[in-house]
Each structure stands twice: as structure tokens, then as C-alpha cells.
Amino acid sequence: MSDTTAQPPTPQSRDLPTVDITGWSCPAPLRETPRVVMGHGGGGALSAELVQQIFVPAFGGELLAQLGDSAVFSLGGQRLAFSTDSYVVRPLFFPGGSIGDLAVNGTVNDLAMSGARAAYLSCGFILEEGVEMPVVAGVADAMGAAARAAGVELATGDTKVVEAGRGDGVYLNTAGIGVIPPGVDLRPQRVVPGDVVIVSGGIGVHGVAVMSVREGLEFGVEIESDCAALGGLVQTMLAVTPDLHVLRDPTRGGLAAALNEIATASGTGVVLDERAVPVPPAVANACAVLGLDPMYVANEGKLVAFVPREHADAVLDAMRAHPLGADAAIIGEAVAAHPGMVVARTPLGGTRVVDLPLGEQLPRIC
């Protein structure tokens, strides 16, 4: 009996043209780029590669290698946190805030994520020739008001001007220093399986607010940025227990980027309940229309915390009693499985990987 096993058809047997795929290339953004692209400033994988492949080797040093929101070190018998950030948001003023509010609150929040009480900030203005003086005054006034509200002093600064067409009105840089109370040790390496993940409120508000005014979009209601200084909320949480494991403010790259950074640095996995993640209805509607995932949209007044399970309920209650944590929610936990990976249980009962974004859905939002 002869072998009559059917063989799969080939292009030749079907009289179809053959295609040489050896020269094909993927249209997705390449991870190795000869020039800087917008994604390098987006807080995702491209940003991480820029820092790890260029800046860390060039600068060296143990403090930089921590790659936290701020550097933590001892000086004069005290533990200090030191941070710097630059702001290039467009437009300069948006619902709920301005580049001046961002510059103060963003640096205060970076310090707060180390448990530090912010004390002093520096400020650098880079102005484009031709920008109107009332605009500069408005930004400066917003910075002063934000600093007073946060209980921090703008102690020193600098001003530079670039030629017309070489800037975008106003860019800002702020650096800050703060004192870390005894017994506080916030870093991702302290995360262990079983830790509870808490987010302080609805996500995605800042990114959608900036985009709506930038692009002239209307979603039925005005969406205001959540821009706020989180130092008071953090101190409220630490008053419950200094044994918080790690805090992050999910700015560029959103909640997804912050959770992925913590999972990678801690060597644990993270499991989220997607239904538990608070997404304001206006943000959910805007993201649905625009094809965005709220998990990747920037925030400027929210934090995510990994808290030992035995303290989670008390910390959550304290957060909800604070104005900036009224909508705080438990959204997941750290697990031993799939280390370095974040997964979400979907409303349909399945799971999906919440990966680190490559670049940024909405550029120049801070």
C-alpha cells in the first residue's frame, strides 16, 4: 500500500508568486535609534534604555544606580532625599493647573515618594525670546502659590533666554531637597509577595485634561488635571505605620509604567483586579473614544503604594480620610509568580499582561 499522506500545498503547486521576506522589516518603532525620538521622554521602555545605556554608564555612582524618584543619602547625620525634574508641557496653562504648578508639585512629589518632607526647591526658567511678560508672570505666580500650599520654599533659581523659534515659550527645571524621618525606608527592593497594592484615586485625569485643551476636544464635561502636592497624604500614611514598602507617583507612562518599574526592581510579580482600578467616567469615555488605555495615561496628583498586608486596611482608611486620597482603592497584590511582570484580571474573567509602554501615548504632558 503506497503512502498517500497529503502534503501541504506550496506557492508553486498553487501557481502563486513566491515572496522573498529576507528584506522585510517591522514598522514598529525600533529600540535602537540613531537619533532621539519623542518616546525617549515618555517614561517607558525607550526612556529606561536611554538612562541605562547612556547616562548611567557615563555618570556612574551608587546613588544614581538606585534609579528612584529621588536620590537618598546621609549628610550631617540626617537622611536626605534630592530630586530634579524638567517641565515642557504644552499648553502652559490647562484646566486645573499650569506648568508652574507642575514644576513645584512634581518635585515635591518625587521627594515624598522617598518619604521625605520637602524643604527647599530651586527653579530654572528657560524663556523663548518674544514670550509675553504676562505669561511669565502667570507661571511665576502659579509656582509661588503652589510652593506656599506645599509648605516648601523656592530658595534659588536661574533664568536663560533662547532665540525666537528655538523654544516653546517657557520651559522649567526644579530641583528639591527634603528630610526623611527616622525609620522610613521606601524602595522597591522591600516589596515582597503578599504586599497589597493601593492607588490613591482615579487615574488618567491629568493626561486627558492636557490633551483635551491642546487638541480642542470636548467630552461633555470639563476634565481638570489632578495636579497636587502629595507630601501631606504621604505623611498621613506614614503616621499609620512607617513600614510602607514603596511609593510611586505614576506620571509619564501612567500606572502601568510605575507598576512595571516596581515589579522589575523588586523581582516580584504584580496581579491587578482591573475592575478595582478607579477610572473616572469622563476619563474612561475619553479614552474609549480616542483608543487610549487609562493605565498608560499620566497622573500628577496620584500615588501607588505597596503596603504589608497587615497594615493595608488601616493605611487605606487613613488615605480615604485625606482630601487627596478620598477615592483610594486596593487594586491588587505582589506575588511570587511571574517575577517582573504585571498582569490584570479582566472583567470577563481572563488575564492580560500590562507591559511597560514603549514610549508615551500623550507626549509633553508634564
Short mmCIF file of C-alpha atoms in Angstrom, two decimals:
data_model
loop_
_atom_site.label_atom_id
_atom_site.label_comp_id
_atom_site.label_asym_id
_atom_site.label_seq_id
_atom_site.Cartn_x
_atom_site.Cartn_y
_atom_site.Cartn_z
CA MET A 1 0.00 0.00 0.00
CA SER A 2 1.56 3.27 -1.07
CA ASP A 3 1.94 6.31 1.17
CA THR A 4 -0.90 8.67 0.27
CA THR A 5 -0.38 11.19 3.07
CA ALA A 6 -1.44 14.58 1.73
CA GLN A 7 1.28 17.20 1.53
CA PRO A 8 0.53 20.85 2.26
CA PRO A 9 0.24 22.99 -0.86
CA THR A 10 3.16 25.25 -1.77
CA PRO A 11 3.05 28.56 -3.63
CA GLN A 12 4.49 26.76 -6.65
CA SER A 13 1.85 24.00 -6.61
CA ARG A 14 -0.90 26.64 -6.40
CA ASP A 15 0.71 28.70 -9.14
CA LEU A 16 1.20 31.64 -6.76
CA PRO A 17 4.17 34.03 -6.82
CA THR A 18 6.82 33.43 -4.16
CA VAL A 19 7.80 36.29 -1.86
CA ASP A 20 11.30 36.87 -0.53
CA ILE A 21 10.82 38.05 3.09
CA THR A 22 14.51 38.36 3.96
CA GLY A 23 14.47 42.11 3.41
CA TRP A 24 11.28 42.79 5.34
CA SER A 25 11.32 44.99 8.44
CA CYS A 26 8.79 45.58 11.21
CA PRO A 27 7.10 49.02 11.01
CA ALA A 28 7.04 49.31 14.82
CA PRO A 29 9.47 51.79 16.39
CA LEU A 30 12.96 50.37 16.59
CA ARG A 31 14.52 50.01 20.03
CA GLU A 32 17.92 51.08 18.71
CA THR A 33 17.52 54.52 17.17
CA PRO A 34 20.32 56.69 15.76
CA ARG A 35 18.52 59.85 16.92
CA VAL A 36 16.38 60.91 19.84
CA VAL A 37 12.65 60.38 19.30
CA MET A 38 9.71 61.67 21.34
CA GLY A 39 9.34 58.29 23.02
CA HIS A 40 12.69 58.76 24.77
CA GLY A 41 10.96 61.31 27.01
CA GLY A 42 7.84 59.26 27.64
CA GLY A 43 8.75 57.38 30.80
CA GLY A 44 8.52 53.96 29.12
CA ALA A 45 10.96 51.41 27.75
CA LEU A 46 12.75 53.92 25.50
CA SER A 47 13.30 56.30 28.43
CA ALA A 48 14.66 53.46 30.55
CA GLU A 49 17.06 52.39 27.81
CA LEU A 50 18.31 55.96 27.33
CA VAL A 51 19.08 56.23 31.04
CA GLN A 52 20.58 52.77 31.44
CA GLN A 53 22.61 52.70 28.22
CA ILE A 54 23.91 56.29 28.11
CA PHE A 55 23.52 58.22 31.35
CA VAL A 56 24.26 55.56 33.98
CA PRO A 57 27.49 54.36 32.32
CA ALA A 58 28.61 57.95 31.71
CA PHE A 59 27.87 59.24 35.20
CA GLY A 60 28.47 56.18 37.37
CA GLY A 61 27.93 56.32 41.10
CA GLU A 62 25.96 54.23 43.56
CA LEU A 63 23.25 56.82 44.18
CA LEU A 64 22.32 57.14 40.53
CA ALA A 65 22.22 53.36 40.19
CA GLN A 66 19.22 53.32 42.56
CA LEU A 67 17.15 54.90 39.76
CA GLY A 68 14.47 56.08 42.18
CA ASP A 69 12.26 59.15 42.03
CA SER A 70 14.93 60.83 44.17
CA ALA A 71 18.39 60.02 45.46
CA VAL A 72 18.54 59.08 49.15
CA PHE A 73 21.71 59.69 51.16
CA SER A 74 23.01 60.70 54.58
CA LEU A 75 24.58 64.09 55.25
CA GLY A 76 25.36 65.72 58.57
CA GLY A 77 23.64 62.96 60.49
CA GLN A 78 20.35 63.24 58.57
CA ARG A 79 18.87 61.16 55.76
CA LEU A 80 18.03 63.40 52.82
CA ALA A 81 16.22 63.00 49.52
CA PHE A 82 17.32 65.00 46.46
CA SER A 83 15.48 65.20 43.15
CA THR A 84 15.33 67.21 39.93
CA ASP A 85 12.86 67.39 37.06
CA SER A 86 12.19 69.45 33.94
CA TYR A 87 8.83 70.54 32.53
CA VAL A 88 7.96 71.12 28.89
CA VAL A 89 4.16 70.76 28.96
CA ARG A 90 2.15 72.23 26.12
CA PRO A 91 -0.01 74.28 26.59
CA LEU A 92 1.45 76.21 29.52
CA PHE A 93 -1.97 76.61 31.17
CA PHE A 94 -4.59 73.88 31.22
CA PRO A 95 -7.73 73.02 33.22
CA GLY A 96 -6.72 72.53 36.83
CA GLY A 97 -3.16 73.83 36.63
CA SER A 98 -0.18 75.15 34.71
CA ILE A 99 3.46 74.43 34.04
CA GLY A 100 4.22 76.35 37.25
CA ASP A 101 2.03 74.09 39.38
CA LEU A 102 3.59 71.02 37.77
CA ALA A 103 7.13 72.22 38.41
CA VAL A 104 6.56 72.62 42.14
CA ASN A 105 4.23 69.71 42.78
CA GLY A 106 6.16 67.29 40.60
CA THR A 107 9.41 67.75 42.50
CA VAL A 108 7.66 67.81 45.89
CA ASN A 109 6.01 64.52 44.94
CA ASP A 110 9.28 62.90 43.85
CA LEU A 111 10.68 63.71 47.29
CA ALA A 112 7.52 62.48 49.01
CA MET A 113 7.83 59.10 47.29
CA SER A 114 11.00 58.62 49.37
CA GLY A 115 9.08 59.60 52.49
CA ALA A 116 10.81 62.99 52.64
CA ARG A 117 9.28 66.25 53.79
CA ALA A 118 10.25 68.70 51.04
CA ALA A 119 12.10 71.74 52.37
CA TYR A 120 13.70 73.76 49.54
CA LEU A 121 13.39 73.94 45.78
CA SER A 122 15.47 75.56 43.07
CA CYS A 123 13.94 76.86 39.85
CA GLY A 124 15.37 77.40 36.37
CA PHE A 125 13.40 79.35 33.73
CA ILE A 126 14.29 78.84 30.06
CA LEU A 127 12.38 81.52 28.15
CA GLU A 128 11.90 81.93 24.42
CA GLU A 129 12.54 85.37 23.02
CA GLY A 130 9.19 87.04 22.35
CA VAL A 131 7.13 85.31 25.02
CA GLU A 132 4.75 87.80 26.63
CA MET A 133 5.70 89.06 30.09
CA PRO A 134 2.21 88.42 31.50
CA VAL A 135 2.69 84.75 30.61
CA VAL A 136 5.99 84.62 32.51
CA ALA A 137 4.40 86.42 35.46
CA GLY A 138 1.47 83.99 35.44
CA VAL A 139 3.80 81.00 35.57
CA ALA A 140 5.85 82.56 38.37
CA ASP A 141 2.72 83.40 40.38
CA ALA A 142 1.48 79.81 40.00
CA MET A 143 4.82 78.48 41.23
CA GLY A 144 4.78 80.74 44.27
CA ALA A 145 1.23 79.76 45.20
CA ALA A 146 1.96 76.06 44.74
CA ALA A 147 5.11 76.30 46.88
CA ARG A 148 3.23 78.00 49.71
CA ALA A 149 0.48 75.40 49.56
CA ALA A 150 3.04 72.59 49.70
CA GLY A 151 4.97 74.18 52.58
CA VAL A 152 8.20 74.40 50.61
CA GLU A 153 10.46 77.38 49.86
CA LEU A 154 11.72 78.39 46.41
CA ALA A 155 15.21 79.25 47.58
CA THR A 156 17.31 79.80 44.44
CA GLY A 157 16.99 79.94 40.68
CA ASP A 158 18.28 80.87 37.25
CA THR A 159 16.99 82.38 34.00
CA LYS A 160 18.11 81.80 30.42
CA VAL A 161 16.67 83.11 27.13
CA VAL A 162 16.88 81.36 23.76
CA GLU A 163 16.23 82.90 20.32
CA ALA A 164 12.70 83.07 18.92
CA GLY A 165 11.81 79.77 17.32
CA ARG A 166 14.32 77.83 19.45
CA GLY A 167 11.97 77.14 22.35
CA ASP A 168 8.27 76.89 23.10
CA GLY A 169 7.55 79.85 25.35
CA VAL A 170 8.61 78.61 28.77
CA TYR A 171 10.49 75.54 29.97
CA LEU A 172 11.13 74.97 33.67
CA ASN A 173 13.51 72.93 35.78
CA THR A 174 13.16 72.41 39.51
CA ALA A 175 15.33 70.55 41.99
CA GLY A 176 14.40 69.85 45.58
CA ILE A 177 15.75 68.56 48.83
CA GLY A 178 13.91 67.13 51.82
CA VAL A 179 14.43 65.31 55.11
CA ILE A 180 13.43 61.66 55.58
CA PRO A 181 12.07 60.83 59.07
CA PRO A 182 13.81 58.08 61.08
CA GLY A 183 12.54 54.56 60.42
CA VAL A 184 11.26 55.28 56.91
CA ASP A 185 12.75 53.13 54.13
CA LEU A 186 10.80 53.31 50.88
CA ARG A 187 12.30 51.41 47.95
CA PRO A 188 11.09 48.72 45.55
CA GLN A 189 13.59 46.16 46.85
CA ARG A 190 11.47 45.93 50.03
CA VAL A 191 8.42 44.64 48.15
CA VAL A 192 7.57 41.02 48.98
CA PRO A 193 4.85 38.64 47.78
CA GLY A 194 1.66 39.34 49.68
CA ASP A 195 2.05 43.12 49.72
CA VAL A 196 -1.18 44.93 48.92
CA VAL A 197 -1.23 47.47 46.07
CA ILE A 198 -3.19 50.67 46.78
CA VAL A 199 -3.79 53.60 44.41
CA SER A 200 -4.82 56.94 45.91
CA GLY A 201 -7.59 57.80 43.45
CA GLY A 202 -8.88 57.94 39.89
CA ILE A 203 -6.20 57.56 37.23
CA GLY A 204 -5.58 59.23 33.86
CA VAL A 205 -7.04 62.63 34.74
CA HIS A 206 -4.01 64.82 34.05
CA GLY A 207 -3.16 63.38 30.65
CA VAL A 208 -6.73 63.65 29.39
CA ALA A 209 -7.09 67.20 30.76
CA VAL A 210 -3.98 68.40 28.93
CA MET A 211 -4.88 66.61 25.73
CA SER A 212 -8.44 67.97 25.69
CA VAL A 213 -7.33 71.60 25.74
CA ARG A 214 -4.33 71.00 23.46
CA GLU A 215 -6.42 69.36 20.75
CA GLY A 216 -9.63 71.32 21.35
CA LEU A 217 -11.61 68.20 22.25
CA GLU A 218 -14.84 68.19 24.24
CA PHE A 219 -16.15 65.22 26.20
CA GLY A 220 -19.35 66.67 27.62
CA VAL A 221 -17.73 67.80 30.89
CA GLU A 222 -14.52 69.71 31.55
CA ILE A 223 -11.79 67.40 32.82
CA GLU A 224 -9.41 69.13 35.22
CA SER A 225 -5.88 67.99 35.99
CA ASP A 226 -5.32 66.27 39.33
CA CYS A 227 -2.08 68.24 39.81
CA ALA A 228 -1.39 68.38 43.56
CA ALA A 229 1.40 68.06 46.14
CA LEU A 230 1.22 64.66 47.82
CA GLY A 231 3.50 65.31 50.78
CA GLY A 232 0.63 65.67 53.25
CA LEU A 233 -1.01 62.43 52.08
CA VAL A 234 2.27 60.55 52.42
CA GLN A 235 2.82 61.84 55.96
CA THR A 236 -0.71 60.72 56.84
CA MET A 237 0.10 57.23 55.58
CA LEU A 238 3.42 57.11 57.43
CA ALA A 239 1.66 58.15 60.65
CA VAL A 240 -0.24 54.84 60.47
CA THR A 241 2.98 52.87 60.02
CA PRO A 242 6.47 53.81 58.84
CA ASP A 243 6.69 50.30 57.40
CA LEU A 244 5.38 51.16 53.95
CA HIS A 245 7.45 49.32 51.36
CA VAL A 246 7.43 51.57 48.30
CA LEU A 247 5.57 54.59 46.90
CA ARG A 248 5.49 55.90 43.34
CA ASP A 249 3.68 58.75 41.64
CA PRO A 250 2.56 57.37 38.26
CA THR A 251 3.30 60.34 35.98
CA ARG A 252 4.71 59.67 32.49
CA GLY A 253 3.73 56.19 31.36
CA GLY A 254 0.88 56.14 33.87
CA LEU A 255 0.07 53.46 36.43
CA ALA A 256 1.33 50.73 34.09
CA ALA A 257 4.85 52.15 33.92
CA ALA A 258 5.08 52.67 37.70
CA LEU A 259 3.96 49.11 38.46
CA ASN A 260 6.32 47.61 35.90
CA GLU A 261 9.27 49.54 37.32
CA ILE A 262 8.47 48.29 40.82
CA ALA A 263 7.94 44.70 39.67
CA THR A 264 11.26 44.68 37.81
CA ALA A 265 13.25 46.25 40.63
CA SER A 266 11.71 44.04 43.32
CA GLY A 267 11.80 40.76 41.40
CA THR A 268 8.15 40.09 42.19
CA GLY A 269 5.06 39.82 40.04
CA VAL A 270 2.01 42.05 40.34
CA VAL A 271 -1.59 40.94 39.86
CA LEU A 272 -4.27 43.62 39.44
CA ASP A 273 -8.04 43.40 39.53
CA GLU A 274 -8.86 45.59 36.53
CA ARG A 275 -12.37 46.26 37.87
CA ALA A 276 -10.91 47.68 41.10
CA VAL A 277 -8.72 50.28 39.37
CA PRO A 278 -10.57 53.62 39.77
CA VAL A 279 -11.05 55.29 36.39
CA PRO A 280 -13.30 58.40 36.43
CA PRO A 281 -16.19 58.06 33.94
CA ALA A 282 -15.08 61.13 31.97
CA VAL A 283 -11.59 59.66 31.58
CA ALA A 284 -12.96 56.25 30.61
CA ASN A 285 -15.21 57.83 27.98
CA ALA A 286 -12.42 59.98 26.54
CA CYS A 287 -10.03 57.03 26.37
CA ALA A 288 -12.68 54.86 24.71
CA VAL A 289 -13.26 57.48 22.03
CA LEU A 290 -9.54 58.03 21.42
CA GLY A 291 -8.41 54.42 21.70
CA LEU A 292 -6.25 55.03 24.78
CA ASP A 293 -5.71 52.77 27.79
CA PRO A 294 -6.17 54.71 31.07
CA MET A 295 -3.48 52.54 32.66
CA TYR A 296 -0.89 54.34 30.49
CA VAL A 297 -2.20 57.91 30.83
CA ALA A 298 -0.25 60.31 33.06
CA ASN A 299 -1.25 61.45 36.54
CA GLU A 300 0.11 64.38 38.55
CA GLY A 301 -1.70 64.03 41.87
CA LYS A 302 -1.89 60.29 42.50
CA LEU A 303 0.36 57.70 44.11
CA VAL A 304 0.57 53.93 44.17
CA ALA A 305 1.69 52.17 47.36
CA PHE A 306 2.87 48.64 48.18
CA VAL A 307 1.87 48.03 51.79
CA PRO A 308 2.34 45.00 54.06
CA ARG A 309 -0.95 43.14 54.21
CA GLU A 310 -1.31 43.55 57.97
CA HIS A 311 -1.29 47.35 57.61
CA ALA A 312 -3.28 47.67 54.38
CA ASP A 313 -6.75 48.31 55.83
CA ALA A 314 -5.53 50.92 58.32
CA VAL A 315 -3.48 52.71 55.65
CA LEU A 316 -6.43 52.67 53.24
CA ASP A 317 -8.75 54.17 55.89
CA ALA A 318 -6.23 56.94 56.63
CA MET A 319 -5.86 57.71 52.92
CA ARG A 320 -9.61 57.95 52.44
CA ALA A 321 -9.80 60.43 55.32
CA HIS A 322 -7.39 62.75 53.48
CA PRO A 323 -8.73 65.03 50.70
CA LEU A 324 -6.19 63.69 48.17
CA GLY A 325 -6.97 60.06 48.98
CA ALA A 326 -10.76 60.09 49.23
CA ASP A 327 -11.11 57.65 46.32
CA ALA A 328 -8.21 55.40 47.32
CA ALA A 329 -8.68 51.72 46.47
CA ILE A 330 -6.94 48.37 46.81
CA ILE A 331 -6.25 47.22 43.26
CA GLY A 332 -4.02 44.16 43.56
CA GLU A 333 -1.11 42.44 45.23
CA ALA A 334 2.51 41.43 44.78
CA VAL A 335 3.03 37.73 44.03
CA ALA A 336 5.91 35.29 43.72
CA ALA A 337 4.74 34.12 40.29
CA HIS A 338 5.89 35.72 37.02
CA PRO A 339 8.58 37.96 38.62
CA GLY A 340 8.99 41.32 36.93
CA MET A 341 5.64 41.07 35.16
CA VAL A 342 2.34 42.89 35.77
CA VAL A 343 -0.89 41.13 34.82
CA ALA A 344 -4.51 42.23 35.18
CA ARG A 345 -7.62 40.14 35.69
CA THR A 346 -10.18 41.48 33.24
CA PRO A 347 -13.92 41.94 33.89
CA LEU A 348 -14.54 38.96 31.57
CA GLY A 349 -12.52 36.63 33.79
CA GLY A 350 -9.39 36.46 31.66
CA THR A 351 -5.97 37.96 32.24
CA ARG A 352 -3.81 40.31 30.22
CA VAL A 353 -0.23 41.44 30.51
CA VAL A 354 0.14 45.11 31.43
CA ASP A 355 3.51 45.76 29.83
CA LEU A 356 5.89 48.69 30.13
CA PRO A 357 4.93 51.20 27.42
CA LEU A 358 7.49 51.71 24.66
CA GLY A 359 7.14 55.48 24.59
CA GLU A 360 4.20 57.68 25.50
CA GLN A 361 0.60 57.86 24.35
CA LEU A 362 0.46 61.61 25.00
CA PRO A 363 3.77 63.46 24.67
CA ARG A 364 4.64 66.64 26.55
CA ILE A 365 2.08 66.33 29.33
CA CYS A 366 4.50 67.43 32.06
#
